[in-house]
Tab-separated table of C-alpha atoms and ligand atoms in Angstrom:
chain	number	residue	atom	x	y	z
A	11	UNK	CA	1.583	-19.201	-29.233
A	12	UNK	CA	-2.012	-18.521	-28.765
A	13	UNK	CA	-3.379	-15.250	-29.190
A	14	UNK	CA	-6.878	-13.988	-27.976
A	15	UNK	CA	-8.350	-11.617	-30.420
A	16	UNK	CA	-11.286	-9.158	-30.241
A	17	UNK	CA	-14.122	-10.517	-32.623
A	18	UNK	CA	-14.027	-10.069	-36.550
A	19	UNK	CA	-15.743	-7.442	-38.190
A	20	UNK	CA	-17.324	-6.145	-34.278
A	21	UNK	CA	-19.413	-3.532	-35.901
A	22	UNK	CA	-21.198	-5.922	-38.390
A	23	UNK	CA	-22.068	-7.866	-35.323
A	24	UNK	CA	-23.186	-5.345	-33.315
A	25	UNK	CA	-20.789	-4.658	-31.026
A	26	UNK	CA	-20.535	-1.927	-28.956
A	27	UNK	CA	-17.597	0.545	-27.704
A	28	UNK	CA	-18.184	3.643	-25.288
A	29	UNK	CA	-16.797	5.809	-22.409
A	30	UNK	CA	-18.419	4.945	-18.659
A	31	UNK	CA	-18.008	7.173	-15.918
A	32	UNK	CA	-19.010	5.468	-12.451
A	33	UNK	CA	-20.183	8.129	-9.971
A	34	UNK	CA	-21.445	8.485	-6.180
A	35	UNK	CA	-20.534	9.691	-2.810
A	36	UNK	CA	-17.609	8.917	-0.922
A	37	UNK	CA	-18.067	5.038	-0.135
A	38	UNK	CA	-20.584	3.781	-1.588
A	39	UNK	CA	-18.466	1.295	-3.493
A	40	UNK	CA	-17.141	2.499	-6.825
A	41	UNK	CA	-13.343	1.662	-6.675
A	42	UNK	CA	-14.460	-1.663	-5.646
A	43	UNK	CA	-17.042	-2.127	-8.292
A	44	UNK	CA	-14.846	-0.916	-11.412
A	45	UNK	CA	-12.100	-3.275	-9.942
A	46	UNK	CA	-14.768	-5.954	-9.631
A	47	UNK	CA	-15.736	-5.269	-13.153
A	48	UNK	CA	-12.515	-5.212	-14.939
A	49	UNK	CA	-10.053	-7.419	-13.061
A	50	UNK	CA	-7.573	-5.555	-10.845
A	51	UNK	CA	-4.539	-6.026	-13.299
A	52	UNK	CA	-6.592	-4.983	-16.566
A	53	UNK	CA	-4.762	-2.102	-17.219
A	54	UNK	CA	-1.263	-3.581	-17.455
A	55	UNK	CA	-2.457	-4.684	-21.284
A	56	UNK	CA	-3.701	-0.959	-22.117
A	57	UNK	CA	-0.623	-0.277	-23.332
A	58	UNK	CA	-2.288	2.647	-25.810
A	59	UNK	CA	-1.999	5.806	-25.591
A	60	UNK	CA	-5.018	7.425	-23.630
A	61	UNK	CA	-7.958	8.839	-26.584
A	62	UNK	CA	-9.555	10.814	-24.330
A	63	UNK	CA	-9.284	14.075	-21.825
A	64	UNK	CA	-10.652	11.587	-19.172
A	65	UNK	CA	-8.434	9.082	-16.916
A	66	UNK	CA	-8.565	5.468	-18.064
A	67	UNK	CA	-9.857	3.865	-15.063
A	68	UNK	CA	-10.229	-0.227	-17.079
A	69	UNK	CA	-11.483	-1.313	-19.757
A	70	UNK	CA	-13.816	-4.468	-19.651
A	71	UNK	CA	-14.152	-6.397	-23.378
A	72	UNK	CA	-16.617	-8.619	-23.648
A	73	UNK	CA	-17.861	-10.676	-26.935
A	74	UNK	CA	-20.739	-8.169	-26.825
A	75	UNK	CA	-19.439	-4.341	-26.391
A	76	UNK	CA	-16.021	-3.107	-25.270
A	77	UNK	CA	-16.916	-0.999	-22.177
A	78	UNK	CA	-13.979	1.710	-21.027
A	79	UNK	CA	-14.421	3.118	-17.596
A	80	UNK	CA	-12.898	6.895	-17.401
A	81	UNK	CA	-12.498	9.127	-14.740
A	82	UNK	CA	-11.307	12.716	-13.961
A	83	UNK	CA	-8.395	13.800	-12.606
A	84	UNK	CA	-9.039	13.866	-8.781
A	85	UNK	CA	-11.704	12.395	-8.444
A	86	UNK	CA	-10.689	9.219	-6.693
A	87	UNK	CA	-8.319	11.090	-4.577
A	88	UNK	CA	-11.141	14.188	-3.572
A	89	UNK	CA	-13.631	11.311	-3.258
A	90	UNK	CA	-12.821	11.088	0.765
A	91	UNK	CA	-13.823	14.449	1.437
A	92	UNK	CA	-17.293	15.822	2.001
A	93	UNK	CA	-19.358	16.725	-0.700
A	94	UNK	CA	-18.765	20.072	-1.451
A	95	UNK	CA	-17.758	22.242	-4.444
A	96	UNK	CA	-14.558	20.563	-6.000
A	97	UNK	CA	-16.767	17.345	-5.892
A	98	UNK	CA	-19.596	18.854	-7.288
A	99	UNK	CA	-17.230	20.412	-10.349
A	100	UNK	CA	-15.186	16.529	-10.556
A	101	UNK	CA	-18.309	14.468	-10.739
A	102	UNK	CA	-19.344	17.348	-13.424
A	103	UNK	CA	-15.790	17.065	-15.020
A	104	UNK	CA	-16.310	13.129	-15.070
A	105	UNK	CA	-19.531	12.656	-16.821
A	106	UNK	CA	-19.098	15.283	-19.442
A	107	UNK	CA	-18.818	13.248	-23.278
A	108	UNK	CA	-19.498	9.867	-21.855
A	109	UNK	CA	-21.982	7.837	-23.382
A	110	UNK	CA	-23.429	6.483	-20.285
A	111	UNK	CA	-23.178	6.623	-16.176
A	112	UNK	CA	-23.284	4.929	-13.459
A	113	UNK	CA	-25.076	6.183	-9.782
A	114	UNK	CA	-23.618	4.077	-7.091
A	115	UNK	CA	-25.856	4.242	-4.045
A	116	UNK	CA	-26.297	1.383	-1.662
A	117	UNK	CA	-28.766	0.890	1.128
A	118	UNK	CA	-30.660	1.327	3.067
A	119	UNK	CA	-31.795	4.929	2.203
A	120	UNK	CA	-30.964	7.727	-0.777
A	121	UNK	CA	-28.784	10.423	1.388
A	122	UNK	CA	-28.815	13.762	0.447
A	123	UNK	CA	-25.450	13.128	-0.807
A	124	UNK	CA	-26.836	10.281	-3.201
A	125	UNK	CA	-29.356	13.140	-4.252
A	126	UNK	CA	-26.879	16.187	-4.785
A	127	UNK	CA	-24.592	13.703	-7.394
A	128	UNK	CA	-28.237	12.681	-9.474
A	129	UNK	CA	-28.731	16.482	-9.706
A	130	UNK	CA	-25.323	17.093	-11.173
A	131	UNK	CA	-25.692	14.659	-13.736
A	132	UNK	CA	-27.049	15.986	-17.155
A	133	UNK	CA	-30.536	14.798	-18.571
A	134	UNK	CA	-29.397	13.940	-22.060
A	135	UNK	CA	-26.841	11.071	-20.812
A	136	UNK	CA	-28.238	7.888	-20.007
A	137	UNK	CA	-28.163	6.906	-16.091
A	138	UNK	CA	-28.125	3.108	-14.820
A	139	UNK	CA	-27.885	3.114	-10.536
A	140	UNK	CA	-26.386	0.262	-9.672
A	141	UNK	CA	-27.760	-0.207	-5.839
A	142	UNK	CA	-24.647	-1.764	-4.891
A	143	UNK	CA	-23.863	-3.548	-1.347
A	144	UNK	CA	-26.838	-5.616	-2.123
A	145	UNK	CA	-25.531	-7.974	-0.010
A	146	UNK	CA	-25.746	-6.345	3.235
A	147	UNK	CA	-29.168	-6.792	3.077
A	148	UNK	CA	-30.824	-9.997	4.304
A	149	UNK	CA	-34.326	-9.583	2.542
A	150	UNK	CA	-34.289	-8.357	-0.496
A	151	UNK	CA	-37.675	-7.105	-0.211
A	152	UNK	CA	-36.059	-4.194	1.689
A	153	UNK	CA	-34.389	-3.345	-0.981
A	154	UNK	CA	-37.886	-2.443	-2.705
A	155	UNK	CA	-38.368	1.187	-0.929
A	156	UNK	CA	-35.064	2.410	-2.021
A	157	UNK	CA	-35.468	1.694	-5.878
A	158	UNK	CA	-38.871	3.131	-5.510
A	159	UNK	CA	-37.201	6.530	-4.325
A	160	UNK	CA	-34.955	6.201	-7.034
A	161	UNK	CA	-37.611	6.004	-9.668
A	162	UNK	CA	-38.769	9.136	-7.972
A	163	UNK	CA	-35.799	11.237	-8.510
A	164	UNK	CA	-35.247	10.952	-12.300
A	165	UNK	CA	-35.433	8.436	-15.613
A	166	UNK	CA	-32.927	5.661	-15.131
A	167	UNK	CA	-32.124	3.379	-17.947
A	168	UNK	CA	-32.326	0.623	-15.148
A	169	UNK	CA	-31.291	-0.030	-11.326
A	170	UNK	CA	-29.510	-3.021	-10.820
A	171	UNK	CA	-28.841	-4.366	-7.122
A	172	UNK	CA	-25.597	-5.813	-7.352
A	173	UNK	CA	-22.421	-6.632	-4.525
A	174	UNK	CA	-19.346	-5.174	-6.106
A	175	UNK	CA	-17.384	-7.092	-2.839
A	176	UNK	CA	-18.968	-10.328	-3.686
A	177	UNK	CA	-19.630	-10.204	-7.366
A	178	UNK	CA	-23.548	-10.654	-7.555
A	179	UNK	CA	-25.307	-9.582	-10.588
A	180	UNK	CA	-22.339	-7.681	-12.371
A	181	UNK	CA	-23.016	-9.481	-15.247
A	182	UNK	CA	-26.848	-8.106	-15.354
A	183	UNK	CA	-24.773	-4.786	-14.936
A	184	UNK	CA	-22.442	-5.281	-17.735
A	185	UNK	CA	-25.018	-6.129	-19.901
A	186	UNK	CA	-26.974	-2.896	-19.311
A	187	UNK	CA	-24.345	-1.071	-19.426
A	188	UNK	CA	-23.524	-1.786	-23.123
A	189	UNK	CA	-27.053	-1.313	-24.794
A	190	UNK	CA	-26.464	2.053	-24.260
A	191	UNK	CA	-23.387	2.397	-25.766
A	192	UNK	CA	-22.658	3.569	-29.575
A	193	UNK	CA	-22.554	1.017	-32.002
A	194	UNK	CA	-18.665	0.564	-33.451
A	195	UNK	CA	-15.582	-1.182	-32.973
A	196	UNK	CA	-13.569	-1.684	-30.149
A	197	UNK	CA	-11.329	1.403	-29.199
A	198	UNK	CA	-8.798	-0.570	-27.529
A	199	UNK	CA	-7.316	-4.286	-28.108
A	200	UNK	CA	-9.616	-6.676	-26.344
A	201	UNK	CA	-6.495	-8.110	-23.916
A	202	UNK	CA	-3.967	-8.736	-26.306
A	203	UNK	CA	-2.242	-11.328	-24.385
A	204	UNK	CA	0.222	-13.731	-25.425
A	205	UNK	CA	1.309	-17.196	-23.931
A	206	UNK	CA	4.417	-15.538	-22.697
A	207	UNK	CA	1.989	-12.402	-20.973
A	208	UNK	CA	-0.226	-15.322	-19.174
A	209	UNK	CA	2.471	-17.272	-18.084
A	210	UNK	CA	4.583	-14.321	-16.415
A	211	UNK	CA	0.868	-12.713	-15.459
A	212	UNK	CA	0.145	-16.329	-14.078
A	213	UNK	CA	3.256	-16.062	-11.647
A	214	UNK	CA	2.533	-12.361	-10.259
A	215	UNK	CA	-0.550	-13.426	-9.404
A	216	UNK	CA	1.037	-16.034	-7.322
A	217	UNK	CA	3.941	-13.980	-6.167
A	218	UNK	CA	1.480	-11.154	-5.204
A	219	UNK	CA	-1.099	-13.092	-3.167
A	220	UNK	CA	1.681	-15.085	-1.184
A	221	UNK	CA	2.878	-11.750	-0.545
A	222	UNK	CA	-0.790	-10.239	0.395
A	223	UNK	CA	-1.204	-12.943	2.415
A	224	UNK	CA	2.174	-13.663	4.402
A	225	UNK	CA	3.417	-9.912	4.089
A	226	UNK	CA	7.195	-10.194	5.688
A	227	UNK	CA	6.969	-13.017	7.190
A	228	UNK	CA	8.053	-14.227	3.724
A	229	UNK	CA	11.528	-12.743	2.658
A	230	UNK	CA	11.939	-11.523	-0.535
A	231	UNK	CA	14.089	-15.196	-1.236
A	232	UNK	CA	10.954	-16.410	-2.757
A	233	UNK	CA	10.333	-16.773	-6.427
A	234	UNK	CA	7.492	-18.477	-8.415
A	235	UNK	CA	8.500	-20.140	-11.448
A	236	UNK	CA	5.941	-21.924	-14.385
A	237	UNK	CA	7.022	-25.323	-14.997
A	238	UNK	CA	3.950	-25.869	-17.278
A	239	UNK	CA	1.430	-23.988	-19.154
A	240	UNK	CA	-0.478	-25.410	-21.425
A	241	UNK	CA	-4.470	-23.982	-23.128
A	242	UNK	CA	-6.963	-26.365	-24.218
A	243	UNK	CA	-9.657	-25.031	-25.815
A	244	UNK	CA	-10.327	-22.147	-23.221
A	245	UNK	CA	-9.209	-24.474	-20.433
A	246	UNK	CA	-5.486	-23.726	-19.193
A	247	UNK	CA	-3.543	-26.275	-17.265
A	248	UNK	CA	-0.835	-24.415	-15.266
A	249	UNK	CA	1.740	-26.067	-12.643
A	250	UNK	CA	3.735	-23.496	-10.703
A	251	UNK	CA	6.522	-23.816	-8.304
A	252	UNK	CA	7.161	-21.398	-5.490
A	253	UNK	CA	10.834	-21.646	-4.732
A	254	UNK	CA	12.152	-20.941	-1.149
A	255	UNK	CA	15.043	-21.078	0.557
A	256	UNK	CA	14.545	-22.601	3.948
A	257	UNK	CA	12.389	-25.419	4.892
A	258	UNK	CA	11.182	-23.165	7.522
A	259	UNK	CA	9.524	-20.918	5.332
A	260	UNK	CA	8.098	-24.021	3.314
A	261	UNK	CA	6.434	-24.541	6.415
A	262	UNK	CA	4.672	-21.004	6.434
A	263	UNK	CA	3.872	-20.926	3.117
A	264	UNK	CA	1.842	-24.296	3.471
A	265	UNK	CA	0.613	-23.487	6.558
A	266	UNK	CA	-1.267	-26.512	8.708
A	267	UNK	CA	-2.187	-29.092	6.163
A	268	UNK	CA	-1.456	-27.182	3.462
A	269	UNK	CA	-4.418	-24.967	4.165
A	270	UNK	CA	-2.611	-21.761	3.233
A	271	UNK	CA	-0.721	-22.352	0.217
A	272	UNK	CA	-4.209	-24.169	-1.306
A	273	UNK	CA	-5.902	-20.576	-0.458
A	274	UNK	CA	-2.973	-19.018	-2.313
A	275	UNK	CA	-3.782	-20.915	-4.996
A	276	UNK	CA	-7.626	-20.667	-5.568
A	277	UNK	CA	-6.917	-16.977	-5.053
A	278	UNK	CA	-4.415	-16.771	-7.808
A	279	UNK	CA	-6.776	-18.858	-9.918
A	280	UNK	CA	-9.584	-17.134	-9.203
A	281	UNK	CA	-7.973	-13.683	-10.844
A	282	UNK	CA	-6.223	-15.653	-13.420
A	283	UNK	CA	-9.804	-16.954	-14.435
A	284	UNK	CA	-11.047	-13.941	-14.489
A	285	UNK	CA	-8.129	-12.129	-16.626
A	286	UNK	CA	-7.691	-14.895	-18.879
A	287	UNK	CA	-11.565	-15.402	-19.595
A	288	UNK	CA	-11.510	-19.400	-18.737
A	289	UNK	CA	-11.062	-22.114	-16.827
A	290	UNK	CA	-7.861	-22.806	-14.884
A	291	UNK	CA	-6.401	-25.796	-13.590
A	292	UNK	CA	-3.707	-24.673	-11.572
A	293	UNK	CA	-1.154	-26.850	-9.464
A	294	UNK	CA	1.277	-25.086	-6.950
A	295	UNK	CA	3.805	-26.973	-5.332
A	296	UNK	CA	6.529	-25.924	-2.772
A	297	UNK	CA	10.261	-26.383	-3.126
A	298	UNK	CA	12.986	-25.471	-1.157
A	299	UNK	CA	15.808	-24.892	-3.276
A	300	UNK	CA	18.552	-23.256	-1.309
A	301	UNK	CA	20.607	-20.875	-3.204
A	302	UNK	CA	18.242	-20.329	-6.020
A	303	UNK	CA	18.709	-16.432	-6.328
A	304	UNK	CA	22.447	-16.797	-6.922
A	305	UNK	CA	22.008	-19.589	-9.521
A	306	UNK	CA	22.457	-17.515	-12.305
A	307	UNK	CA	21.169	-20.533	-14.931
A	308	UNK	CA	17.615	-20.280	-12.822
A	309	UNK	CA	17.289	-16.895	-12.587
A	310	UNK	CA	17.355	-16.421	-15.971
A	311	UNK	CA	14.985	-19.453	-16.413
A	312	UNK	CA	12.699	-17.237	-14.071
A	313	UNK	CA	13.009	-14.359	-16.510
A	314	UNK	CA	14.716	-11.999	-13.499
B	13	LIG	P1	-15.798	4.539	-3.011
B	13	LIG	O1	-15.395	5.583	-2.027
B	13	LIG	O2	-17.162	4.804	-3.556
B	13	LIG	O3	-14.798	4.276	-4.100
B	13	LIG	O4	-15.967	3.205	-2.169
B	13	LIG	P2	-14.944	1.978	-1.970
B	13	LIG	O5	-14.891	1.154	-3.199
B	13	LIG	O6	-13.691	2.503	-1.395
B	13	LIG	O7	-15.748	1.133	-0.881
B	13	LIG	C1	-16.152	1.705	0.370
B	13	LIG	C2	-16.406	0.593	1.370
B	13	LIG	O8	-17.536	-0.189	0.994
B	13	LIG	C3	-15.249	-0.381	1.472
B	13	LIG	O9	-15.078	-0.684	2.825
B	13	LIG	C4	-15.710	-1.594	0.693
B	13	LIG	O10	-15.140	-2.785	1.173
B	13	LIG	C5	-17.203	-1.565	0.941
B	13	LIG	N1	-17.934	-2.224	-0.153
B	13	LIG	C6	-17.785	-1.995	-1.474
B	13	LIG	N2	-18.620	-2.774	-2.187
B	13	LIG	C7	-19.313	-3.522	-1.300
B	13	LIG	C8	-20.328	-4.540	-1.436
B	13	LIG	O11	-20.763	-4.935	-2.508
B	13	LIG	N3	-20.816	-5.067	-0.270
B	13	LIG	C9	-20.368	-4.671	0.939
B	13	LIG	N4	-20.920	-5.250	2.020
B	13	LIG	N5	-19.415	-3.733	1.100
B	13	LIG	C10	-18.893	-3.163	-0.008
């Protein structure tokens, strides 16, 4: 059984460990960038008890720094609503202690709502602005005027043009993100997962993007099971079968050519890549196996 640890000694190596808070107006992009940056399913390893008066939102370890996105209370649920005096007091509430922030504006223009957030936010914490939705924006030249306004409005650590939706630059992000963190050991467990936690982690990602994708038209008769999981080196070779109970719904699941199910699958890989920190090689095959969820001998095999 493999275990991934955080790194020896982190401090001597100058590691770093603070509290984030991502702010910005309604829409701009910041559920989908702290989901971007620490893997949708992150938090079903931070098993520890919450440190801090803030909300865990993730927490995203890297060799480098452990970074731990908080937020208030409220906030993400207010966030809809127009800009107005319980925002004001919940971006307030959300940035107070952290070690360092991040604006979230995208283009093409600062609003007055991008401006009324940079005013809340005090002058002794650091700032980055991550100009986000960088995408939308065929020539990046037009990206210039915006960053020049925000250079205008106050002293930002950096502003990094980055797509949350299609992952550009977050790396560039992440990295200035953690200079400006303390120096010290990691708070929380960098993901503590087992063999056991990957392979069971390795079939809900399956299970849930067969069920993003097909919704009902799959009945709940379907069950992924991992035949084989086995790491080498940071590669992980993992052949999964998706167990159904008609040959009909074989048929939906693979879709024409098997265009559908092999979508499934780089999806599923995709997240497992980015949860389990390498390479994947992951084979999914179809069965029908009628009967399966009264075969008591399986279902226990499945771990149900
Ligand atoms: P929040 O209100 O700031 O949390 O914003 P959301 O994360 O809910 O995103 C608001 C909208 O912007 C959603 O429709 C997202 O799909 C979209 N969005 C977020 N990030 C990007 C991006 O990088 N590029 C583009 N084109 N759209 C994005």
């Amino acid at each position: 059984m493999s275990k991934r640890r955080a790194p020896e000694s982190p401090a001597a190596d100058g590691f770093r460990c603070g509290e984030v808070a991502v702010v910005g107006r309604p829409n701009v992009g910041k559920s989908t960038l702290i989901n971007a940056l620490v893997g949708a399913r992150i938090s079903i390893t931070s098993k520890r008890p919450q440190t801090t008066r803030h909300r865990l939102r993730g927490i995203l370890t890297t060799a480098a720094a452990q970074l731990i996105f908080v937020d208030t209370p409220g906030f993400q649920t207010e966030h809809k609503s127009a800009l107005n005096a319980r925002m004001n007091r919940a971006v307030r509430e959300s940035v107070a202690g952290v070690d360092a922030i991040v604006l979230v504006v995208e283009p093409p223009a600062l609003t007055r709502g991008d401006r009324d957030v940079a005013a809340l936010l005090p002058v002794g914490t650091p700032v980055i602005t991550a100009l986000n939705k960088a995408d939308s924006v065929a020539d990046k030249s037009n990206l210039l005027p915006l960053i020049a306004e925000l250079a205008a409005l106050r002293d930002f650590a950096a502003i990094v043009p980055v797509s949350a939706e299609k992952r550009w630059l977050l790396d560039d992000l992440t990295t200035e993100i953690a200079k400006l963190l303390p120096l010290g050991p990691p708070l929380y467990p960098a993901d503590d997962l087992t063999d056991r936690d990957e392979r069971f982690l390795a079939a809900e990602f399956i299970r849930e993007k067969i069920f993003r994708r097909l919704g009902k038209e799959v009945p709940y008769s379907t069950a992924v099971a991992i035949d084989h999981f086995a790491q080498e080196g940071k590669l992980r070779r993992i052949q999964a079968r998706v167990l159904v109970d008609k040959a009909s719904q074989r048929a939906i699941l693979l879709g024409e050519r098997g265009e559908r199910m092999k979508e499934i699958a780089s999806a599923a890989r995709r997240d497992m890549e980015r949860l389990f920190g390498g390479k994947v090689f992951l084979e999914v095959r179809v069965r029908v196996e009628s009967g399966w969820a009264g075969d008591e001998r399986e279902l226990d095999r499945l771990g149900y």
